[in-house]
């Protein structure tokens, strides 16, 4: 199954469970407090996911390593390489 | 300890207009391989560069020997990474293939090939070892906040949608077993960034094992070639395609 397929299945499952409980006809409704919590649940989850995404990307951005050492090392490498290659006869 | 496996690493270097960087990359690779005593060859696949890259490649072949440096020219209007790898692999005699960029962005310190890729591969007997900029002491030099944000944001989206089991999907500094790379080349059809992503996704589908090793990406051209809207759009298109088809 493709990832899209997995998402659709998951959403269909959760969606129908939510609809069955939250939008049930009067005779089959769960108790009022549960219904009150259930109805806005999808929105809450969406907002929670949004917050999680922002926090995660923000954290990863803040901890993104700057490779100062590698850059400095590269400059040294380039000097050494140029000198050695000239010795070996390469016209640079 | 255990059986001594004869190992030869073939490095595939696709090039376009790299006459300045190519000798430096080759020098660094030769140095690190000789330092670690690894048997190697470097295969340069040039896309008909007009700046003399091929002449430089031929000179390097003379200096280091044609069993160590092999250079091929492919004249093609739309050479993508995929085509370059296919050409390169035809001539590769190693049992492991390293793909990397020829513009010095993939930092190769003295012990990296051995201490990085090879040790990791042995550690888990991995089919693929992927260099990651996002884990351990991997990272980037030369990117501003905006570029880093786009990178992290795109990667987050990729992780959520594809759950690929690898932290850096658009990276192109990797080690593959030769047979694994051949198998993947048959299956992958995308171009550019998305091609690298597709390789990892297909590898997971086919049950190949993937290890990760931190790499340093030193970007010296970012100032000249900022990430454009076009690239972002094509990345998103590619990501959604992979999401819907794999």
Tab-separated table of C-alpha atoms in Angstrom:
chain	number	residue	atom	x	y	z
A	1	UNK	CA	0.000	0.000	0.000
A	2	UNK	CA	1.297	3.461	-0.787
A	3	UNK	CA	1.842	6.069	1.924
A	4	UNK	CA	-1.132	7.969	0.534
A	5	UNK	CA	-3.174	4.779	0.819
A	6	UNK	CA	-2.098	4.348	4.437
A	7	UNK	CA	-3.094	7.907	5.268
A	8	UNK	CA	-6.470	7.543	3.602
A	9	UNK	CA	-7.166	4.283	5.440
A	10	UNK	CA	-6.106	5.772	8.742
A	11	UNK	CA	-8.189	8.892	8.209
A	12	UNK	CA	-11.174	6.841	7.088
A	13	UNK	CA	-10.932	4.664	10.200
A	14	UNK	CA	-10.544	7.509	12.653
A	15	UNK	CA	-13.038	9.634	10.768
A	16	UNK	CA	-15.763	7.032	10.817
A	17	UNK	CA	-15.158	6.246	14.492
A	18	UNK	CA	-15.417	9.938	15.303
A	19	UNK	CA	-18.509	10.403	13.148
A	20	UNK	CA	-20.206	7.354	14.640
A	21	UNK	CA	-19.708	8.665	18.165
A	22	UNK	CA	-20.010	12.404	17.697
A	23	UNK	CA	-22.723	12.579	15.064
A	24	UNK	CA	-24.835	9.648	16.222
A	25	UNK	CA	-28.644	9.951	16.176
A	26	UNK	CA	-30.286	10.857	19.531
A	27	UNK	CA	-31.023	7.275	20.534
A	28	UNK	CA	-27.389	6.096	20.293
A	29	UNK	CA	-25.508	9.153	21.535
A	30	UNK	CA	-22.755	8.748	24.139
A	31	UNK	CA	-23.137	10.854	27.340
A	32	UNK	CA	-23.051	14.662	26.947
A	33	UNK	CA	-19.591	15.411	28.398
A	34	UNK	CA	-18.022	12.851	26.076
A	35	UNK	CA	-19.834	14.313	23.096
A	36	UNK	CA	-18.697	17.817	24.015
A	37	UNK	CA	-15.097	16.713	24.079
A	38	UNK	CA	-15.440	14.617	20.941
A	39	UNK	CA	-16.951	17.172	18.606
A	40	UNK	CA	-14.018	19.595	18.379
A	41	UNK	CA	-11.437	16.812	18.677
A	42	UNK	CA	-10.316	16.859	15.016
A	43	UNK	CA	-9.605	20.592	15.227
A	44	UNK	CA	-7.712	20.152	18.489
A	45	UNK	CA	-5.598	17.399	16.966
A	46	UNK	CA	-4.845	19.527	13.927
A	47	UNK	CA	-3.789	22.463	16.080
A	48	UNK	CA	-1.724	20.159	18.310
A	49	UNK	CA	0.016	18.750	15.246
A	50	UNK	CA	0.638	22.270	13.976
A	51	UNK	CA	2.252	23.249	17.276
A	52	UNK	CA	4.319	20.075	17.305
A	53	UNK	CA	5.526	20.779	13.765
A	54	UNK	CA	6.525	24.354	14.572
A	55	UNK	CA	8.308	23.303	17.737
A	56	UNK	CA	10.141	20.449	16.028
A	57	UNK	CA	11.270	22.460	13.007
A	58	UNK	CA	12.232	25.349	15.298
A	59	UNK	CA	14.285	23.075	17.509
A	60	UNK	CA	15.995	21.409	14.562
A	61	UNK	CA	16.735	24.790	13.022
A	62	UNK	CA	18.276	26.025	16.261
A	63	UNK	CA	20.438	22.939	16.638
A	64	UNK	CA	21.531	22.770	12.991
A	65	UNK	CA	25.301	22.355	13.208
A	66	UNK	CA	27.574	24.929	11.608
A	67	UNK	CA	30.639	23.129	10.361
A	68	UNK	CA	33.226	25.800	11.062
A	69	UNK	CA	35.975	23.220	11.503
A	70	UNK	CA	35.227	21.491	8.249
A	71	UNK	CA	35.278	24.777	6.354
A	72	UNK	CA	38.619	25.765	7.882
A	73	UNK	CA	40.030	22.304	7.235
A	74	UNK	CA	38.900	22.547	3.631
A	75	UNK	CA	40.925	25.740	3.117
A	76	UNK	CA	44.018	23.948	4.411
A	77	UNK	CA	43.280	20.968	2.187
A	78	UNK	CA	42.977	23.191	-0.876
A	79	UNK	CA	46.339	24.820	-0.231
A	80	UNK	CA	48.069	21.489	0.299
A	81	UNK	CA	46.366	19.945	-2.721
A	82	UNK	CA	47.326	22.803	-5.039
A	83	UNK	CA	50.939	22.709	-3.951
A	84	UNK	CA	51.210	18.946	-4.320
A	85	UNK	CA	49.447	18.835	-7.668
A	86	UNK	CA	51.750	21.529	-9.042
A	87	UNK	CA	54.682	19.427	-7.950
A	88	UNK	CA	53.245	16.480	-9.846
A	89	UNK	CA	52.972	18.504	-12.989
A	90	UNK	CA	49.335	19.497	-13.123
A	91	UNK	CA	48.790	22.919	-14.616
A	92	UNK	CA	46.261	24.691	-12.424
B	1	UNK	CA	38.989	-10.950	12.620
B	2	UNK	CA	36.785	-13.254	10.544
B	3	UNK	CA	37.135	-13.567	6.798
B	4	UNK	CA	39.196	-10.977	4.975
B	5	UNK	CA	36.858	-9.650	2.327
B	6	UNK	CA	38.600	-8.147	-0.668
B	7	UNK	CA	37.177	-4.648	-0.838
B	8	UNK	CA	37.430	-2.137	-3.580
B	9	UNK	CA	35.637	1.183	-3.464
B	10	UNK	CA	34.568	2.840	-6.690
B	11	UNK	CA	33.855	6.549	-6.325
B	12	UNK	CA	31.487	7.940	-8.940
B	13	UNK	CA	32.043	11.637	-9.640
B	14	UNK	CA	29.586	13.200	-12.050
B	15	UNK	CA	31.039	16.506	-13.207
B	16	UNK	CA	29.903	19.560	-15.072
B	17	UNK	CA	32.274	22.521	-15.303
B	18	UNK	CA	34.425	21.433	-12.383
B	19	UNK	CA	37.876	22.021	-13.828
B	20	UNK	CA	38.949	23.897	-10.699
B	21	UNK	CA	37.482	21.600	-8.095
B	22	UNK	CA	38.017	18.235	-9.746
B	23	UNK	CA	41.786	17.948	-9.141
B	24	UNK	CA	41.275	18.964	-5.527
B	25	UNK	CA	38.528	16.400	-4.933
B	26	UNK	CA	40.599	13.679	-6.569
B	27	UNK	CA	43.677	14.648	-4.543
B	28	UNK	CA	41.666	14.497	-1.306
B	29	UNK	CA	40.157	11.133	-2.178
B	30	UNK	CA	43.495	9.604	-3.182
B	31	UNK	CA	45.003	10.886	0.055
B	32	UNK	CA	42.299	9.468	2.288
B	33	UNK	CA	42.237	6.097	0.535
B	34	UNK	CA	46.011	5.708	0.620
B	35	UNK	CA	46.091	6.789	4.264
B	36	UNK	CA	43.585	4.094	5.200
B	37	UNK	CA	44.955	1.454	2.842
B	38	UNK	CA	41.699	1.011	0.966
B	39	UNK	CA	41.719	-0.284	-2.591
B	40	UNK	CA	39.901	2.246	-4.752
B	41	UNK	CA	39.158	3.719	-8.129
B	42	UNK	CA	37.684	7.083	-9.055
B	43	UNK	CA	35.340	7.230	-12.012
B	44	UNK	CA	34.754	10.669	-13.465
B	45	UNK	CA	31.680	11.023	-15.620
B	46	UNK	CA	31.745	14.354	-17.362
B	47	UNK	CA	28.695	15.832	-19.040
B	48	UNK	CA	30.534	17.398	-21.943
B	49	UNK	CA	31.813	20.353	-19.893
B	50	UNK	CA	32.982	23.243	-22.054
B	51	UNK	CA	35.478	24.496	-19.464
B	52	UNK	CA	38.162	21.845	-19.918
B	53	UNK	CA	37.111	19.457	-17.148
B	54	UNK	CA	37.869	16.490	-19.401
B	55	UNK	CA	41.426	17.637	-20.053
B	56	UNK	CA	41.977	17.932	-16.330
B	57	UNK	CA	40.520	14.456	-15.821
B	58	UNK	CA	42.901	13.017	-18.428
B	59	UNK	CA	45.873	14.692	-16.732
B	60	UNK	CA	44.810	13.261	-13.376
B	61	UNK	CA	44.618	9.869	-15.031
B	62	UNK	CA	48.235	10.271	-16.135
B	63	UNK	CA	49.359	11.391	-12.698
B	64	UNK	CA	47.637	8.707	-10.661
B	65	UNK	CA	47.428	5.871	-13.152
B	66	UNK	CA	44.474	4.667	-15.176
B	67	UNK	CA	43.720	1.824	-12.802
B	68	UNK	CA	42.966	4.474	-10.193
B	69	UNK	CA	41.395	7.258	-12.243
B	70	UNK	CA	38.983	6.444	-15.006
B	71	UNK	CA	37.314	9.229	-16.890
B	72	UNK	CA	34.400	9.063	-19.260
B	73	UNK	CA	32.654	11.695	-21.224
B	74	UNK	CA	28.971	11.563	-21.788
B	75	UNK	CA	27.607	14.108	-24.193
B	76	UNK	CA	24.041	14.608	-23.217
B	77	UNK	CA	21.680	17.538	-23.161
B	78	UNK	CA	19.799	16.487	-20.068
B	79	UNK	CA	22.284	14.505	-18.030
B	80	UNK	CA	20.701	13.761	-14.715
B	81	UNK	CA	22.383	12.153	-11.742
B	82	UNK	CA	20.727	8.896	-12.658
B	83	UNK	CA	22.184	8.757	-16.148
B	84	UNK	CA	25.631	9.649	-14.845
B	85	UNK	CA	25.509	6.834	-12.286
B	86	UNK	CA	24.355	4.330	-14.886
B	87	UNK	CA	27.287	5.220	-17.134
B	88	UNK	CA	29.693	5.214	-14.216
B	89	UNK	CA	28.579	1.866	-12.917
B	90	UNK	CA	29.163	0.162	-16.231
B	91	UNK	CA	32.864	0.724	-15.658
B	92	UNK	CA	33.022	0.273	-11.906
B	93	UNK	CA	35.091	-2.667	-10.730
B	94	UNK	CA	34.622	-2.143	-7.016
B	95	UNK	CA	32.176	-4.027	-4.824
B	96	UNK	CA	31.175	-0.807	-3.060
B	97	UNK	CA	30.215	2.409	-4.778
B	98	UNK	CA	30.472	5.859	-3.236
B	99	UNK	CA	28.533	8.647	-4.840
B	100	UNK	CA	29.377	12.231	-4.038
B	101	UNK	CA	29.547	15.742	-5.467
B	102	UNK	CA	32.668	16.957	-7.240
B	103	UNK	CA	32.420	20.544	-6.026
B	104	UNK	CA	34.137	20.071	-2.656
B	105	UNK	CA	30.860	20.415	-0.760
B	106	UNK	CA	31.149	16.890	0.591
B	107	UNK	CA	33.910	17.210	3.119
B	108	UNK	CA	36.420	14.380	2.981
B	109	UNK	CA	38.726	14.577	5.957
B	110	UNK	CA	41.713	12.270	6.216
B	111	UNK	CA	39.960	9.372	7.884
B	112	UNK	CA	36.459	9.905	6.645
B	113	UNK	CA	36.180	7.218	4.001
B	114	UNK	CA	37.355	4.559	6.376
B	115	UNK	CA	36.277	5.961	9.746
B	116	UNK	CA	32.976	7.174	8.352
B	117	UNK	CA	31.530	5.066	5.570
B	118	UNK	CA	33.446	1.817	5.800
B	119	UNK	CA	33.372	1.361	9.546
B	120	UNK	CA	29.663	2.096	9.591
B	121	UNK	CA	29.016	-0.361	6.798
B	122	UNK	CA	30.895	-3.089	8.609
B	123	UNK	CA	29.216	-2.265	11.901
B	124	UNK	CA	25.774	-3.234	10.652
B	125	UNK	CA	26.615	-4.964	7.388
B	126	UNK	CA	24.480	-2.297	5.740
B	127	UNK	CA	23.520	-2.299	2.098
B	128	UNK	CA	23.611	1.483	2.061
B	129	UNK	CA	25.363	4.029	4.262
B	130	UNK	CA	23.796	7.448	3.915
B	131	UNK	CA	25.639	10.617	4.852
B	132	UNK	CA	23.393	12.835	6.945
B	133	UNK	CA	23.682	16.551	7.652
B	134	UNK	CA	20.968	16.391	10.289
B	135	UNK	CA	22.271	13.943	12.896
B	136	UNK	CA	25.244	13.575	15.182
B	137	UNK	CA	27.906	16.116	14.356
B	138	UNK	CA	26.788	16.337	10.765
B	139	UNK	CA	25.974	19.835	9.566
B	140	UNK	CA	26.341	22.583	7.011
B	141	UNK	CA	28.650	25.546	6.523
B	142	UNK	CA	27.730	28.655	4.563
B	143	UNK	CA	23.949	28.636	4.861
B	144	UNK	CA	21.935	31.521	6.244
B	145	UNK	CA	18.916	31.117	8.517
B	146	UNK	CA	16.435	31.141	5.651
B	147	UNK	CA	18.221	28.369	3.791
B	148	UNK	CA	18.491	26.268	6.939
B	149	UNK	CA	14.803	26.804	7.679
B	150	UNK	CA	13.803	25.652	4.208
B	151	UNK	CA	16.043	22.626	4.561
B	152	UNK	CA	14.662	21.609	7.957
B	153	UNK	CA	11.091	22.368	6.942
B	154	UNK	CA	11.329	20.312	3.767
B	155	UNK	CA	12.957	17.475	5.645
B	156	UNK	CA	10.232	17.540	8.317
B	157	UNK	CA	7.548	17.326	5.648
B	158	UNK	CA	9.396	14.435	4.033
B	159	UNK	CA	9.647	12.587	7.351
B	160	UNK	CA	5.935	13.027	8.070
B	161	UNK	CA	4.785	11.967	4.626
B	162	UNK	CA	7.242	9.219	3.762
B	163	UNK	CA	8.477	7.923	7.149
B	164	UNK	CA	11.611	6.854	5.327
B	165	UNK	CA	13.756	5.612	8.217
B	166	UNK	CA	16.638	7.873	7.202
B	167	UNK	CA	17.193	11.398	8.447
B	168	UNK	CA	18.657	13.019	5.313
B	169	UNK	CA	16.842	12.105	2.136
B	170	UNK	CA	18.080	14.748	-0.263
B	171	UNK	CA	21.738	14.194	0.523
B	172	UNK	CA	23.944	12.751	-2.190
B	173	UNK	CA	26.973	11.524	-0.264
B	174	UNK	CA	26.380	7.807	0.094
B	175	UNK	CA	27.951	4.390	-0.010
B	176	UNK	CA	26.112	1.558	-1.766
B	177	UNK	CA	26.853	-2.078	-2.331
B	178	UNK	CA	27.326	-2.373	-6.062
B	179	UNK	CA	24.461	-4.845	-6.599
B	180	UNK	CA	22.160	-2.708	-4.481
B	181	UNK	CA	22.885	0.415	-6.503
B	182	UNK	CA	22.337	-1.488	-9.735
B	183	UNK	CA	18.990	-2.760	-8.506
B	184	UNK	CA	17.904	0.719	-7.417
B	185	UNK	CA	18.982	2.345	-10.668
B	186	UNK	CA	16.567	0.061	-12.512
B	187	UNK	CA	13.694	1.270	-10.368
B	188	UNK	CA	14.283	4.979	-9.865
B	189	UNK	CA	12.950	7.440	-12.397
B	190	UNK	CA	12.964	10.892	-10.789
B	191	UNK	CA	15.463	13.703	-11.296
B	192	UNK	CA	17.507	15.978	-9.075
B	193	UNK	CA	16.744	16.117	-5.345
B	194	UNK	CA	13.826	13.760	-5.738
B	195	UNK	CA	16.039	11.115	-7.335
B	196	UNK	CA	18.121	10.904	-4.164
B	197	UNK	CA	14.936	10.653	-2.117
B	198	UNK	CA	13.513	7.964	-4.350
B	199	UNK	CA	16.663	5.848	-3.955
B	200	UNK	CA	16.202	5.664	-0.196
B	201	UNK	CA	12.457	5.058	-0.397
B	202	UNK	CA	12.845	2.251	-2.947
B	203	UNK	CA	15.695	0.782	-0.947
B	204	UNK	CA	13.389	0.484	2.061
B	205	UNK	CA	10.685	-1.064	-0.110
B	206	UNK	CA	13.121	-3.671	-1.366
B	207	UNK	CA	14.197	-4.482	2.157
B	208	UNK	CA	17.742	-3.111	1.946
B	209	UNK	CA	19.348	-1.980	5.200
B	210	UNK	CA	20.418	1.633	5.622
B	211	UNK	CA	22.963	2.969	8.096
B	212	UNK	CA	23.756	6.629	8.667
B	213	UNK	CA	26.937	8.554	9.220
B	214	UNK	CA	27.231	12.306	9.939
B	215	UNK	CA	28.725	14.389	7.122
B	216	UNK	CA	29.740	18.013	6.773
B	217	UNK	CA	28.390	19.922	3.800
B	218	UNK	CA	30.555	22.950	3.009
B	219	UNK	CA	28.590	25.157	0.634
B	220	UNK	CA	30.860	27.613	-1.148
B	221	UNK	CA	28.419	28.443	-3.953
B	222	UNK	CA	25.331	29.307	-1.951
B	223	UNK	CA	26.029	33.003	-2.265
B	224	UNK	CA	25.903	32.727	-6.059
B	225	UNK	CA	23.024	30.333	-6.498
B	226	UNK	CA	20.279	30.831	-3.953
B	227	UNK	CA	17.560	28.231	-3.668
B	228	UNK	CA	14.864	29.372	-6.081
B	229	UNK	CA	11.101	29.058	-6.040
B	230	UNK	CA	11.337	26.669	-9.000
B	231	UNK	CA	13.453	24.209	-7.069
B	232	UNK	CA	11.076	24.286	-4.120
B	233	UNK	CA	8.076	23.663	-6.373
B	234	UNK	CA	9.732	20.751	-8.123
B	235	UNK	CA	10.788	19.321	-4.758
B	236	UNK	CA	7.183	19.464	-3.517
B	237	UNK	CA	5.906	17.894	-6.730
B	238	UNK	CA	8.441	15.113	-6.404
B	239	UNK	CA	7.647	14.561	-2.737
B	240	UNK	CA	3.914	14.314	-3.414
B	241	UNK	CA	4.575	11.919	-6.292
B	242	UNK	CA	6.598	9.656	-4.037
B	243	UNK	CA	3.898	9.968	-1.371
B	244	UNK	CA	1.232	8.836	-3.821
B	245	UNK	CA	3.185	6.118	-5.606
B	246	UNK	CA	5.359	4.373	-3.026
